[in-house]
PDB file of C-alpha atoms in Angstrom:
ATOM      1  CA  MET W   1    -153.270  50.502-143.456  1.00 92.00           C
ATOM      2  CA  GLU W   2    -156.703  48.975-141.766  1.00 94.00           C
ATOM      3  CA  GLU W   3    -157.176  46.808-145.271  1.00 93.00           C
ATOM      4  CA  ILE W   4    -154.082  45.499-145.217  1.00 94.00           C
ATOM      5  CA  TYR W   5    -154.460  44.534-141.782  1.00 96.00           C
ATOM      6  CA  ARG W   6    -157.993  42.973-142.137  1.00 96.00           C
ATOM      7  CA  ASN W   7    -156.350  41.180-145.338  1.00 96.00           C
ATOM      8  CA  VAL W   8    -153.820  39.893-143.908  1.00 97.00           C
ATOM      9  CA  SER W   9    -155.191  38.844-140.385  1.00 98.00           C
ATOM     10  CA  GLU W  10    -158.044  36.968-142.144  1.00 97.00           C
ATOM     11  CA  ARG W  11    -155.304  35.026-144.171  1.00 98.00           C
ATOM     12  CA  LEU W  12    -153.502  34.158-141.436  1.00 98.00           C
ATOM     13  CA  ARG W  13    -156.879  33.121-139.504  1.00 98.00           C
ATOM     14  CA  THR W  14    -158.000  30.960-142.544  1.00 98.00           C
ATOM     15  CA  ARG W  15    -154.583  29.056-143.080  1.00 97.00           C
ATOM     16  CA  VAL W  16    -152.884  29.035-139.992  1.00 97.00           C
ATOM     17  CA  LEU W  17    -155.067  26.658-138.270  1.00 93.00           C
ATOM     18  CA  GLY W  18    -152.507  26.298-134.838  1.00 91.00           C
ATOM     19  CA  LEU W  19    -153.226  29.442-133.806  1.00 96.00           C
ATOM     20  CA  GLU W  20    -155.936  30.721-130.835  1.00 96.00           C
ATOM     21  CA  THR W  21    -155.298  34.340-131.659  1.00 97.00           C
ATOM     22  CA  VAL W  22    -154.707  36.463-134.458  1.00 98.00           C
ATOM     23  CA  ALA W  23    -154.610  40.359-133.214  1.00 97.00           C
ATOM     24  CA  LEU W  24    -152.935  43.633-133.710  1.00 97.00           C
ATOM     25  CA  ASP W  25    -150.117  43.615-131.940  1.00 96.00           C
ATOM     26  CA  CYS W  26    -151.213  46.235-129.307  1.00 93.00           C
ATOM     27  CA  GLY W  27    -148.000  45.021-127.065  1.00 91.00           C
ATOM     28  CA  GLN W  28    -149.996  42.408-125.496  1.00 92.00           C
ATOM     29  CA  THR W  29    -147.254  40.116-124.369  1.00 91.00           C
ATOM     30  CA  GLU W  30    -145.020  42.928-123.081  1.00 88.00           C
ATOM     31  CA  ASN W  31    -147.704  44.392-120.423  1.00 87.00           C
ATOM     32  CA  PRO W  32    -148.065  42.606-117.474  1.00 83.00           C
ATOM     33  CA  ASN W  33    -151.665  44.345-116.865  1.00 85.00           C
ATOM     34  CA  ALA W  34    -152.957  43.135-120.158  1.00 85.00           C
ATOM     35  CA  PRO W  35    -156.001  40.657-120.651  1.00 85.00           C
ATOM     36  CA  ALA W  36    -154.257  36.872-120.598  1.00 84.00           C
ATOM     37  CA  LEU W  37    -153.553  36.418-124.277  1.00 90.00           C
ATOM     38  CA  ALA W  38    -154.938  33.083-126.003  1.00 94.00           C
ATOM     39  CA  LEU W  39    -151.812  30.894-127.204  1.00 92.00           C
ATOM     40  CA  PRO W  40    -149.826  30.167-129.651  1.00 93.00           C
ATOM     41  CA  ALA W  41    -151.065  33.800-131.262  1.00 96.00           C
ATOM     42  CA  ALA W  42    -149.888  36.131-134.237  1.00 98.00           C
ATOM     43  CA  LEU W  43    -150.076  39.331-133.587  1.00 98.00           C
ATOM     44  CA  VAL W  44    -149.727  41.536-136.683  1.00 98.00           C
ATOM     45  CA  ASP W  45    -148.620  45.170-136.957  1.00 98.00           C
ATOM     46  CA  ILE W  46    -147.770  47.665-140.510  1.00 97.00           C
ATOM     47  CA  ALA W  47    -145.873  49.883-141.273  1.00 97.00           C
ATOM     48  CA  TYR W  48    -145.409  52.386-143.951  1.00 97.00           C
ATOM     49  CA  PRO W  49    -140.885  52.962-143.752  1.00 97.00           C
ATOM     50  CA  GLU W  50    -141.004  54.608-147.258  1.00 97.00           C
ATOM     51  CA  CYS W  51    -143.441  56.374-149.248  1.00 97.00           C
ATOM     52  CA  GLY W  52    -142.968  58.491-152.257  1.00 97.00           C
ATOM     53  CA  ASP W  53    -145.070  60.975-154.504  1.00 97.00           C
ATOM     54  CA  ILE W  54    -145.522  59.731-158.240  1.00 96.00           C
ATOM     55  CA  THR W  55    -148.524  62.839-158.592  1.00 96.00           C
ATOM     56  CA  CYS W  56    -149.880  65.306-156.263  1.00 96.00           C
ATOM     57  CA  VAL W  57    -152.640  62.658-154.947  1.00 97.00           C
ATOM     58  CA  THR W  58    -150.748  59.292-155.424  1.00 96.00           C
ATOM     59  CA  GLN W  59    -148.065  57.593-153.426  1.00 96.00           C
ATOM     60  CA  GLN W  60    -145.809  54.278-153.622  1.00 95.00           C
ATOM     61  CA  CYS W  61    -145.497  53.022-150.497  1.00 96.00           C
ATOM     62  CA  ARG W  62    -143.046  50.243-149.596  1.00 96.00           C
ATOM     63  CA  VAL W  63    -144.995  48.377-146.411  1.00 97.00           C
ATOM     64  CA  VAL W  64    -143.571  46.089-143.780  1.00 98.00           C
ATOM     65  CA  VAL W  65    -146.109  43.719-142.024  1.00 98.00           C
ATOM     66  CA  SER W  66    -144.730  42.231-138.912  1.00 98.00           C
ATOM     67  CA  VAL W  67    -146.140  38.774-137.830  1.00 98.00           C
ATOM     68  CA  ARG W  68    -144.833  38.377-134.117  1.00 98.00           C
ATOM     69  CA  VAL W  69    -145.746  34.721-133.705  1.00 96.00           C
ATOM     70  CA  ALA W  70    -146.075  33.644-129.561  1.00 94.00           C
ATOM     71  CA  PHE W  71    -146.226  30.666-127.517  1.00 89.00           C
ATOM     72  CA  ARG W  72    -145.503  28.997-124.520  1.00 82.00           C
ATOM     73  CA  GLY W  73    -141.936  28.466-124.291  1.00 73.00           C
ATOM     74  CA  TYR W  74    -139.753  25.415-122.707  1.00 67.00           C
ATOM     75  CA  PRO W  75    -140.883  23.880-120.099  1.00 64.00           C
ATOM     76  CA  GLU W  76    -144.767  24.865-120.581  1.00 64.00           C
ATOM     77  CA  ALA W  77    -144.674  24.076-124.279  1.00 60.00           C
ATOM     78  CA  ALA W  78    -146.435  20.857-124.906  1.00 63.00           C
ATOM     79  CA  ASP W  79    -145.137  20.016-128.668  1.00 70.00           C
ATOM     80  CA  PRO W  80    -141.820  22.505-128.954  1.00 71.00           C
ATOM     81  CA  SER W  81    -141.496  21.140-132.370  1.00 80.00           C
ATOM     82  CA  ALA W  82    -145.298  21.474-133.830  1.00 78.00           C
ATOM     83  CA  GLU W  83    -145.231  25.423-132.046  1.00 78.00           C
ATOM     84  CA  LEU W  84    -142.155  26.027-134.066  1.00 82.00           C
ATOM     85  CA  GLY W  85    -144.101  24.533-137.507  1.00 90.00           C
ATOM     86  CA  LEU W  86    -146.546  27.217-136.995  1.00 92.00           C
ATOM     87  CA  LEU W  87    -143.479  29.601-138.218  1.00 95.00           C
ATOM     88  CA  GLU W  88    -143.643  27.505-141.712  1.00 96.00           C
ATOM     89  CA  ASP W  89    -147.481  27.888-141.877  1.00 97.00           C
ATOM     90  CA  VAL W  90    -147.332  31.463-141.138  1.00 98.00           C
ATOM     91  CA  TYR W  91    -144.539  32.035-144.235  1.00 98.00           C
ATOM     92  CA  ASN W  92    -146.346  29.573-146.573  1.00 98.00           C
ATOM     93  CA  ALA W  93    -149.697  31.322-145.748  1.00 98.00           C
ATOM     94  CA  LEU W  94    -147.998  34.983-146.300  1.00 98.00           C
ATOM     95  CA  GLN W  95    -144.706  34.356-148.773  1.00 98.00           C
ATOM     96  CA  GLY W  96    -145.939  35.399-152.326  1.00 98.00           C
ATOM     97  CA  TRP W  97    -149.623  36.305-151.510  1.00 97.00           C
ATOM     98  CA  THR W  98    -151.315  39.049-153.220  1.00 95.00           C
ATOM     99  CA  ASP W  99    -154.651  40.725-152.720  1.00 91.00           C
ATOM    100  CA  ASP W 100    -156.634  43.767-154.588  1.00 85.00           C
ATOM    101  CA  THR W 101    -154.344  46.202-152.518  1.00 84.00           C
ATOM    102  CA  LEU W 102    -150.816  44.638-152.016  1.00 89.00           C
ATOM    103  CA  SER W 103    -148.130  43.369-154.399  1.00 92.00           C
ATOM    104  CA  CYS W 104    -146.846  40.059-153.445  1.00 96.00           C
ATOM    105  CA  LEU W 105    -145.750  39.608-149.936  1.00 98.00           C
ATOM    106  CA  SER W 106    -142.045  38.470-149.554  1.00 98.00           C
ATOM    107  CA  ARG W 107    -140.171  37.519-146.304  1.00 98.00           C
ATOM    108  CA  THR W 108    -137.580  39.671-145.393  1.00 98.00           C
ATOM    109  CA  SER W 109    -136.508  38.138-142.173  1.00 98.00           C
ATOM    110  CA  VAL W 110    -137.024  36.095-139.144  1.00 97.00           C
ATOM    111  CA  THR W 111    -135.782  36.704-135.592  1.00 96.00           C
ATOM    112  CA  PRO W 112    -136.272  34.963-132.412  1.00 94.00           C
ATOM    113  CA  GLU W 113    -137.270  37.811-129.397  1.00 92.00           C
ATOM    114  CA  VAL W 114    -134.801  37.623-126.342  1.00 88.00           C
ATOM    115  CA  ARG W 115    -137.414  37.289-123.574  1.00 87.00           C
ATOM    116  CA  HIS W 116    -137.559  35.728-120.062  1.00 82.00           C
ATOM    117  CA  ASP W 117    -140.955  35.106-119.254  1.00 83.00           C
ATOM    118  CA  GLY W 118    -141.577  32.079-120.646  1.00 81.00           C
ATOM    119  CA  VAL W 119    -143.335  33.272-123.754  1.00 87.00           C
ATOM    120  CA  LYS W 120    -141.257  32.251-126.678  1.00 89.00           C
ATOM    121  CA  VAL W 121    -141.601  34.928-129.515  1.00 94.00           C
ATOM    122  CA  TYR W 122    -140.500  34.984-133.114  1.00 95.00           C
ATOM    123  CA  ARG W 123    -140.858  38.351-135.324  1.00 97.00           C
ATOM    124  CA  LEU W 124    -141.253  37.017-139.474  1.00 98.00           C
ATOM    125  CA  GLU W 125    -141.361  40.133-141.455  1.00 98.00           C
ATOM    126  CA  PHE W 126    -142.356  40.497-144.872  1.00 98.00           C
ATOM    127  CA  SER W 127    -141.920  43.788-147.463  1.00 98.00           C
ATOM    128  CA  THR W 128    -144.327  44.534-150.576  1.00 96.00           C
ATOM    129  CA  ALA W 129    -145.322  47.965-152.097  1.00 94.00           C
ATOM    130  CA  PHE W 130    -148.855  49.579-153.617  1.00 91.00           C
ATOM    131  CA  GLU W 131    -150.123  52.704-154.317  1.00 91.00           C
ATOM    132  CA  GLU W 132    -152.161  54.901-152.429  1.00 90.00           C
ATOM    133  CA  GLU W 133    -154.615  57.580-154.118  1.00 91.00           C
ATOM    134  CA  ALA W 134    -155.223  60.461-151.240  1.00 89.00           C
TER     135      ALA W 134
END
């Protein structure tokens, strides 16, 4: 899981130049006591919603990579269309991308979050699979 996070985060840092922050999603946008988050930000999370045995020590795992793109919403947004363009930049950076661990990432959804704090957040989810050996 750590390697997937590290590789996806590095891909976002090098391919999506408008991001101020790329970090593990630890609820930074929900916790009022968390340190201030430099926006726009990409908050990455990894889930294995389905794993199945191939052998006693090898599993096939379906992986969901969630990227929450957060930026200042109305009226603070300097250029809402440019900030929304970050969604396309994240898509372009990750759609079809693969590394030594994962098969190609495939976007499965883009969903806006309902918020009332002046931060606009979209969740992009990408699905992939890999084999993991114990």
